[in-house]
Short mmCIF file of C-alpha atoms (C1' of nucleotides) in Angstrom, two decimals:
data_model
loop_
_atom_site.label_atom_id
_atom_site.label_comp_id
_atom_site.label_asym_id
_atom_site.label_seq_id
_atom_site.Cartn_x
_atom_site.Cartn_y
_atom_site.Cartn_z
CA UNK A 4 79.74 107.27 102.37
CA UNK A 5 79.63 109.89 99.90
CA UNK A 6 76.75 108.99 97.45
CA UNK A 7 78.44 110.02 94.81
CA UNK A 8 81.11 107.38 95.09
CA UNK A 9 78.56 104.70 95.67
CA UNK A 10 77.16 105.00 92.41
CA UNK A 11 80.37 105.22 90.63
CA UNK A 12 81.22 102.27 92.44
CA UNK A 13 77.99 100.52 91.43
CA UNK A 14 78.31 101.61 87.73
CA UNK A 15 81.86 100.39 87.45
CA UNK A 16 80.85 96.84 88.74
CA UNK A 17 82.25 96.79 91.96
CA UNK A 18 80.30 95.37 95.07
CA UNK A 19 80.28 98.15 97.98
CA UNK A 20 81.53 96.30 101.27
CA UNK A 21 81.68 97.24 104.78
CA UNK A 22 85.64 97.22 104.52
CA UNK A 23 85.29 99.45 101.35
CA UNK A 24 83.09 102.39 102.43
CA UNK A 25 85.39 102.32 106.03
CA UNK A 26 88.81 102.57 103.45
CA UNK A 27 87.08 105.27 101.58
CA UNK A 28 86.23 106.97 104.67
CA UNK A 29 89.54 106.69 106.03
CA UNK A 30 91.20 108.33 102.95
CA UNK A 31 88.51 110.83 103.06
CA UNK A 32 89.40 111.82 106.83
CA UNK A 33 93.40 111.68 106.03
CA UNK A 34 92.59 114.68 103.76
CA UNK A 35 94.87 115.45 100.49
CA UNK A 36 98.23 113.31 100.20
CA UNK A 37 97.16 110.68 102.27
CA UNK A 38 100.23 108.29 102.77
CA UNK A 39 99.40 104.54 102.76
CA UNK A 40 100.65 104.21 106.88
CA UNK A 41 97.99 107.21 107.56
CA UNK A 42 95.25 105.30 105.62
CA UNK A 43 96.10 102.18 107.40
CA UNK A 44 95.95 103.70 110.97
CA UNK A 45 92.46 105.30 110.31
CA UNK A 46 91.72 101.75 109.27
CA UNK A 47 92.98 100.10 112.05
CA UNK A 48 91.52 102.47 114.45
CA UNK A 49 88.06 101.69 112.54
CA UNK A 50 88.18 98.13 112.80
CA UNK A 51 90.81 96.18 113.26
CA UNK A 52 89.57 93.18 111.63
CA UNK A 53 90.56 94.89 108.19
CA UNK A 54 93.20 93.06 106.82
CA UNK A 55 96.20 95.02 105.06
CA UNK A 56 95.94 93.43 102.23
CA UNK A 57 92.67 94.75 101.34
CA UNK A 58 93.49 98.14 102.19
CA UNK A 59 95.95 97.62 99.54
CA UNK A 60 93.59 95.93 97.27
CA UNK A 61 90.90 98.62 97.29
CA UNK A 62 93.38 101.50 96.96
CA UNK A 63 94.93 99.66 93.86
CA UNK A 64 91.09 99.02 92.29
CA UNK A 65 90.06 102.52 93.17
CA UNK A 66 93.13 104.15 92.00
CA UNK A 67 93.09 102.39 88.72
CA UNK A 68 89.47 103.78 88.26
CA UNK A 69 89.73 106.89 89.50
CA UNK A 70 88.11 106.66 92.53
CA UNK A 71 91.25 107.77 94.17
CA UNK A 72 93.87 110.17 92.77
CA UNK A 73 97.36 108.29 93.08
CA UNK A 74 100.05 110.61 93.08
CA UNK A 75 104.23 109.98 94.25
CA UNK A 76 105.32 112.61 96.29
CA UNK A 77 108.71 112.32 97.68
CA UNK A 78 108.86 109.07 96.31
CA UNK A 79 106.20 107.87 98.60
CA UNK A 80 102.55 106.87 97.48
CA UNK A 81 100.19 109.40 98.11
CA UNK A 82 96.05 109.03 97.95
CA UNK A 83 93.16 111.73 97.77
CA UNK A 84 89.64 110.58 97.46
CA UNK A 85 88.37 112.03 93.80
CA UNK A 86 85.95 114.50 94.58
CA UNK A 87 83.40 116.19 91.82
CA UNK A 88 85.76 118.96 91.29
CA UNK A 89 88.49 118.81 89.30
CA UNK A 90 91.79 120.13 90.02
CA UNK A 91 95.68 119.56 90.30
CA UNK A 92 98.63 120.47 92.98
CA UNK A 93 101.47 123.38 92.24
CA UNK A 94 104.11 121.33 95.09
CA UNK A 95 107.04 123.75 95.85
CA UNK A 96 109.76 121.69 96.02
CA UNK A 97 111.47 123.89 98.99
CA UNK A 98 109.15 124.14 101.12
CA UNK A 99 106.58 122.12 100.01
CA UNK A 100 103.86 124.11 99.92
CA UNK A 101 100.71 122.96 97.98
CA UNK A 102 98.53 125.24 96.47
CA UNK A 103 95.49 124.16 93.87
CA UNK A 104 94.68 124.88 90.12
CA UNK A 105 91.89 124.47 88.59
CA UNK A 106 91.49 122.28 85.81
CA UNK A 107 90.97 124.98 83.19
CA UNK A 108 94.05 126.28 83.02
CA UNK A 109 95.63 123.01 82.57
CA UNK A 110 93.09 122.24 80.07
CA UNK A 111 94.44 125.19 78.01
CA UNK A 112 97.54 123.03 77.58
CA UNK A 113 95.66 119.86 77.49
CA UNK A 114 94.13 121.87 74.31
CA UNK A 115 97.14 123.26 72.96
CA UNK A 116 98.30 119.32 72.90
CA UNK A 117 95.26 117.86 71.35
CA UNK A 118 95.77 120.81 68.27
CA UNK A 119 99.26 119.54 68.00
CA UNK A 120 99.06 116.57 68.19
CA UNK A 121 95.89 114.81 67.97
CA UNK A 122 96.83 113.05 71.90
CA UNK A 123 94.54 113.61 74.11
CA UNK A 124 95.73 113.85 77.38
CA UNK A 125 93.34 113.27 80.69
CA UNK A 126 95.34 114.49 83.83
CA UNK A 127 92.59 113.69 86.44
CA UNK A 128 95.34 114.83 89.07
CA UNK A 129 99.08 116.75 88.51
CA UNK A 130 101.31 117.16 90.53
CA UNK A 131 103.44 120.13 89.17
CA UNK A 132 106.77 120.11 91.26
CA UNK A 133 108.84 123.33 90.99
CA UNK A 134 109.07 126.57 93.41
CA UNK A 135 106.32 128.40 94.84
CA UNK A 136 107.33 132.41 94.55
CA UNK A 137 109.00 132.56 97.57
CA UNK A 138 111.13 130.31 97.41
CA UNK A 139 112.23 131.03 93.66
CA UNK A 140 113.51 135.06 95.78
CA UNK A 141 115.33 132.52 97.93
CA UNK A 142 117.07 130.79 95.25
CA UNK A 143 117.95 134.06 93.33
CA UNK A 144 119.23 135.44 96.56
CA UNK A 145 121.82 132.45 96.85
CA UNK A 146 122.72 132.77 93.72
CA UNK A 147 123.77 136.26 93.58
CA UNK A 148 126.20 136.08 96.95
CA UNK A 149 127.49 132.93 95.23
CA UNK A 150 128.67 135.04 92.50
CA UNK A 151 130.06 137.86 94.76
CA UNK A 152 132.25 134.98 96.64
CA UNK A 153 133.98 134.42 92.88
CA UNK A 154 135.13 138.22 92.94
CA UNK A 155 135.25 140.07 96.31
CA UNK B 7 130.11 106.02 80.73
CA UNK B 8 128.64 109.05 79.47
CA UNK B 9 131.29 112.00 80.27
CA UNK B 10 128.20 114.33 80.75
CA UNK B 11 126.40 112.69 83.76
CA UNK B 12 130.21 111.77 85.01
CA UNK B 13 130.94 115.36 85.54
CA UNK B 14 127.00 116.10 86.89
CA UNK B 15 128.05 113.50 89.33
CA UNK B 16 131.14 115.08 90.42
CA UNK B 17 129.84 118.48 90.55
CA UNK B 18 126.79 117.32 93.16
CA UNK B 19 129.79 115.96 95.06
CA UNK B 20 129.25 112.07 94.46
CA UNK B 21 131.60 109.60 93.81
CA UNK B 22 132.66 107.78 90.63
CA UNK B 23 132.39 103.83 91.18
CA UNK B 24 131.95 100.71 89.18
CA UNK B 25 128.87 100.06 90.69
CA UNK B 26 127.41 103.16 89.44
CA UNK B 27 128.95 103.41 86.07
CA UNK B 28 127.49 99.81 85.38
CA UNK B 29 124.13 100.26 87.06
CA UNK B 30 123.72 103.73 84.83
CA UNK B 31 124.88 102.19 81.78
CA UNK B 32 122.16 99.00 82.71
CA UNK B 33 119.76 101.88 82.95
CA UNK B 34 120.72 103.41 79.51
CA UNK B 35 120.57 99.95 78.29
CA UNK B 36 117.45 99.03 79.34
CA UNK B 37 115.99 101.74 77.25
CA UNK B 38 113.36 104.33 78.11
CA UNK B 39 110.87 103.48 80.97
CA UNK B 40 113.28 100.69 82.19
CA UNK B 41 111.67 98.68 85.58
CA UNK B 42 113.74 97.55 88.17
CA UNK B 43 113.75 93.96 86.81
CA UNK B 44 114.80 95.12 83.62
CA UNK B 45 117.17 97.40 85.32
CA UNK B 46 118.47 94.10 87.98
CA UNK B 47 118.63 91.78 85.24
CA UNK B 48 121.19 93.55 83.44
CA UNK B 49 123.06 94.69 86.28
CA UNK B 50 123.68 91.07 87.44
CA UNK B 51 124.83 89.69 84.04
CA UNK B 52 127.29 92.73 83.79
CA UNK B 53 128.69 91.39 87.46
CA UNK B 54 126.82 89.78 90.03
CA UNK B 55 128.38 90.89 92.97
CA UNK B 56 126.66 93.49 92.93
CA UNK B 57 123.96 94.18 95.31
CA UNK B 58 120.34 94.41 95.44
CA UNK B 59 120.50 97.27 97.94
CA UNK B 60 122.94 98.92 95.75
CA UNK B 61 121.03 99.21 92.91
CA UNK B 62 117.72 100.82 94.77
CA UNK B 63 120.26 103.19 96.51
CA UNK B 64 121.90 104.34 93.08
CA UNK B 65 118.51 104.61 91.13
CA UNK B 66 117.03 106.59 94.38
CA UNK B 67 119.89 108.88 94.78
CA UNK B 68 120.75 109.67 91.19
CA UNK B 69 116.96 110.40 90.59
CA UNK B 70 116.65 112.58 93.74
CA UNK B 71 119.10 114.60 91.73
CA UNK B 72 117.70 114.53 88.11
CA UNK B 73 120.27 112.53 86.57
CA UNK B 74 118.15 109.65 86.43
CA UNK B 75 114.16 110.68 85.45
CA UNK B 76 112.06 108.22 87.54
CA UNK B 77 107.87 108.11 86.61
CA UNK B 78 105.18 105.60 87.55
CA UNK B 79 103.53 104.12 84.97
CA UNK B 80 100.78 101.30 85.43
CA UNK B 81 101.76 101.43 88.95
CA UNK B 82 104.97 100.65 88.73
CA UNK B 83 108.34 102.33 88.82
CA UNK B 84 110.63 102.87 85.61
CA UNK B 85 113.64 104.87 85.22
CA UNK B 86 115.34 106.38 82.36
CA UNK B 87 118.67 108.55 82.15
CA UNK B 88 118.47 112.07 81.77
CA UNK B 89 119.43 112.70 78.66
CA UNK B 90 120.63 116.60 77.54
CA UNK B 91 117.82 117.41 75.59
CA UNK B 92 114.29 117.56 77.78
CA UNK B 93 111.87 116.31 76.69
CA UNK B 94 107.83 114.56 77.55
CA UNK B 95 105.87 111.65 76.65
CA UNK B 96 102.40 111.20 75.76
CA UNK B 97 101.79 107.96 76.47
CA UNK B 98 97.84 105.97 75.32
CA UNK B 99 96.23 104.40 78.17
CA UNK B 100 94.46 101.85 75.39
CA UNK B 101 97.04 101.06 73.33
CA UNK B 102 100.44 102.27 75.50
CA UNK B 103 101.60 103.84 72.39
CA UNK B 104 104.44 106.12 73.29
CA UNK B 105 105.01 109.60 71.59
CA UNK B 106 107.77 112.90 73.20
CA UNK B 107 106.67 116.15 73.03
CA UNK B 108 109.28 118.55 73.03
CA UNK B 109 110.13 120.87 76.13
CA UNK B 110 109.04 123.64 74.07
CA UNK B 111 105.25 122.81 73.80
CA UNK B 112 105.10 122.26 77.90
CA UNK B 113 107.15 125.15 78.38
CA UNK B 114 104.42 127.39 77.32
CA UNK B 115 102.20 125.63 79.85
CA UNK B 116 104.99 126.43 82.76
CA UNK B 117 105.01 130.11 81.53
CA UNK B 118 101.47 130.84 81.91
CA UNK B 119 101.60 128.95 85.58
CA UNK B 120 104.10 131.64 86.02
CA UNK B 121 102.29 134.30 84.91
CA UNK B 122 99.37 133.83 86.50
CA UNK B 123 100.35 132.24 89.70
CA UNK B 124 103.67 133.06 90.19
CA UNK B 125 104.94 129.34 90.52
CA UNK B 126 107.63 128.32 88.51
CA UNK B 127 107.18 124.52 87.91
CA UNK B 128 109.79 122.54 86.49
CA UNK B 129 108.73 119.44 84.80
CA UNK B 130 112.09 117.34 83.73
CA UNK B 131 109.91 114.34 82.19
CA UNK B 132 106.33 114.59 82.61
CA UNK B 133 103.92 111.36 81.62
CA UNK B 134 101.28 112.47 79.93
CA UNK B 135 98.31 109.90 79.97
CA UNK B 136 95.58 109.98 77.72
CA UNK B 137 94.46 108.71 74.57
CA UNK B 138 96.09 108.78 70.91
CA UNK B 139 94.44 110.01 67.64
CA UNK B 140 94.11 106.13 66.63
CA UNK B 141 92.02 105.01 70.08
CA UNK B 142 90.26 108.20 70.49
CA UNK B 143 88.34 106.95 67.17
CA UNK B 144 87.79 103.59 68.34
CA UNK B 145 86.35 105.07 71.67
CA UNK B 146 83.78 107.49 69.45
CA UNK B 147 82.85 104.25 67.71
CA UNK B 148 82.06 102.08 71.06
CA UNK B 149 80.04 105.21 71.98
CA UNK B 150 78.20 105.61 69.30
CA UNK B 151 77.22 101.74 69.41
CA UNK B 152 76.24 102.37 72.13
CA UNK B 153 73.80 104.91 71.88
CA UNK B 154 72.62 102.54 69.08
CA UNK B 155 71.84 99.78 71.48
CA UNK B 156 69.28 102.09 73.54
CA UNK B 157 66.78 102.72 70.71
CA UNK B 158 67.20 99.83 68.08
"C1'" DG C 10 152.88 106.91 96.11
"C1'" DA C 11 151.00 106.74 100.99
"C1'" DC C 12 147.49 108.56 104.19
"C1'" DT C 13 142.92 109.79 105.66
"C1'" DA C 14 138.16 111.04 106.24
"C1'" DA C 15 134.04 110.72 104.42
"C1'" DC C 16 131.40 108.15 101.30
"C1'" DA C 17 129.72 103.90 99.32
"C1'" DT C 18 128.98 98.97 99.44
"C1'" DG C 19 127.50 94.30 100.90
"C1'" DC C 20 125.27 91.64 104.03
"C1'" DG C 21 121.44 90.15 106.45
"C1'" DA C 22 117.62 91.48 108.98
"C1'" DA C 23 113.49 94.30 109.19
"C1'" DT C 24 109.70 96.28 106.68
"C1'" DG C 25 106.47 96.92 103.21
"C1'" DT C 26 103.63 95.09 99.43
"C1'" DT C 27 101.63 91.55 96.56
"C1'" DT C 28 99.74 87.01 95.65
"C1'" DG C 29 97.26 82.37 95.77
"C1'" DC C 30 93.75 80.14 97.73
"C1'" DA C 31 89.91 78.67 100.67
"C1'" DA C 32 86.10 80.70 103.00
"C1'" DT C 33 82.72 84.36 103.02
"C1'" DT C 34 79.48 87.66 101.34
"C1'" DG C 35 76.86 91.04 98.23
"C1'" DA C 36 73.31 91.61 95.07
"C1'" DG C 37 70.59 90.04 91.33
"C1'" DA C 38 67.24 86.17 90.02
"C1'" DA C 39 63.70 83.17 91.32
"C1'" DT D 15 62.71 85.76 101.36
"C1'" DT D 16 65.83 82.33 99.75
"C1'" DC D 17 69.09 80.82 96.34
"C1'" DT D 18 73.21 81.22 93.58
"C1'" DC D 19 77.55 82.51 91.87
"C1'" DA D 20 80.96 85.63 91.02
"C1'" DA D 21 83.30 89.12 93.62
"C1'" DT D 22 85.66 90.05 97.81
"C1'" DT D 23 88.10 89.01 101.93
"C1'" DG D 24 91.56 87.18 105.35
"C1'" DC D 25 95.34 84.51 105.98
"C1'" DA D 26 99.92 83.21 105.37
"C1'" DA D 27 103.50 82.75 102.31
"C1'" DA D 28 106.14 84.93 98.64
"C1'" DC D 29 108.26 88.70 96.99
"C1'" DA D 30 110.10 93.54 96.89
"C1'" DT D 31 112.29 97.34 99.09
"C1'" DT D 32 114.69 99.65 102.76
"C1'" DC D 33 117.79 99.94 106.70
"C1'" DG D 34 121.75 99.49 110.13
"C1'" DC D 35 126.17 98.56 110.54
"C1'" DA D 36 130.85 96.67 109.71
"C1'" DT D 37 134.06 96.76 105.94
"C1'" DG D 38 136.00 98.49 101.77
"C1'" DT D 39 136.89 102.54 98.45
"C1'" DT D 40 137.30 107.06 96.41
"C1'" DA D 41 139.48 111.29 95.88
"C1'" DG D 42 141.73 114.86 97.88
"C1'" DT D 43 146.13 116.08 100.71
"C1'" DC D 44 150.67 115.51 101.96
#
DNA sequence: GACTAACATGCGAATGTTTGCAATTGAGAA
DNA sequence: TTCTCAATTGCAAACATTCGCATGTTAGTC
């Protein structure tokens, strides 16, 4: 397991457990946006003996620690192991496309906020929903031979 | 019911019913980040006929579609209704203290994801988590006990 | 006002998720 | 290494959420 987790794990007070380092890998291996029912079939196919329950357990601990990035995407839970680098999704809503930014320009705001306001926010993970360039020519598109339909 | 959403409803090509007027004005009700029990509670005292499934169906639909802003906070789904005027929330992770930020101050965050990546995101109600002015302090303090404690 | 087609609801069953508790196990202390 | 105890697990039951389908309703048309 990725050594880097183990300590963190370690440091927080957690006990590292067969079951844990095989969920980790699992949501490693599912890659970004990990639904729960892809976690659980990595798991299963791992060792069955794994009980669903502390799939569920672990991804709650984790997530609350971040451990794991818990997102909702679609309305569904959504997982991604937290790696050393930080960064956050741009999610086209259309299409859904995913594309990454790095944390620095979302620290500008995070910034911007803090001067403001004194808050200081800590988004370990966005997920900024909207349209990816594309698909904002698509919308425009429509909306132009919508407005040619009112007067032909 | 609030003539606003009544005609969003319309226009998306829904249907006006008693079950939804009552479940949106429990939602109103219930205040901002509203949970489902909160949300179910109310609902049944205004008429108990109505069901379970019902209720999940309205809050799912209605959110899909932005007239109902749906965020997960402390794991757990709560619901408020879109109101005309957009605007964020910075909530504490220590304390849970609550404060909006106006559209305006994110907005300059979405423009600059524009400009430099072409992606036009469209936050409706973004959670911001962090830490207020007030438990930022207390956090410096812990930390600089701390510190303390490794060379008395 | 009556008619109709599509939409919405309620019911109950199927799924998905969380919880309490007894048994097990990891990791520090001896 | 063995001992110890709190943390973790598996199980099964409780609880929460979603789904399929038959029935009832809305809103537009005549």
């Amino acid at each position: 397991m990725n050594p880097y987790l183990e300590e963190r794990i370690r440091e927080l007070g957690f006990r590292i457990t067969p079951q844990r380092q095989l969920i980790l890998e699992a949501v490693a291996e599912a890659g970004e946006k990990a639904r729960i029912e892809d976690i659980m079939e990595r798991v299963q196919a791992k060792s069955s003996a794994i009980s669903q329950a502390t799939v569920y357990r672990t991804l709650e601990i984790f997530g609350a620690h971040n451990l794991i990035h818990v997102n909702v995407l679609d309305g569904q839970r959504v997982y991604e192991v937290a790696g050393e680098n930080v960064h956050h999704h741009m999610i086209c809503q259309s299409c859904w496309s995913d594309e990454k930014i790095p944390h620095k320009v979302v620290n500008e705001f995070v910034d911007n906020v803090q001067v403001k306001y004194g808050f200081l926010a800590q988004p370990h993970h966005l997920f900024l929903l909207g349209l990816c360039k594309h698909c904002q020519e698509e919308e425009d598109k429509k909306q132009i031979s919508k407005e040619e339909e009112k007067r032909p």
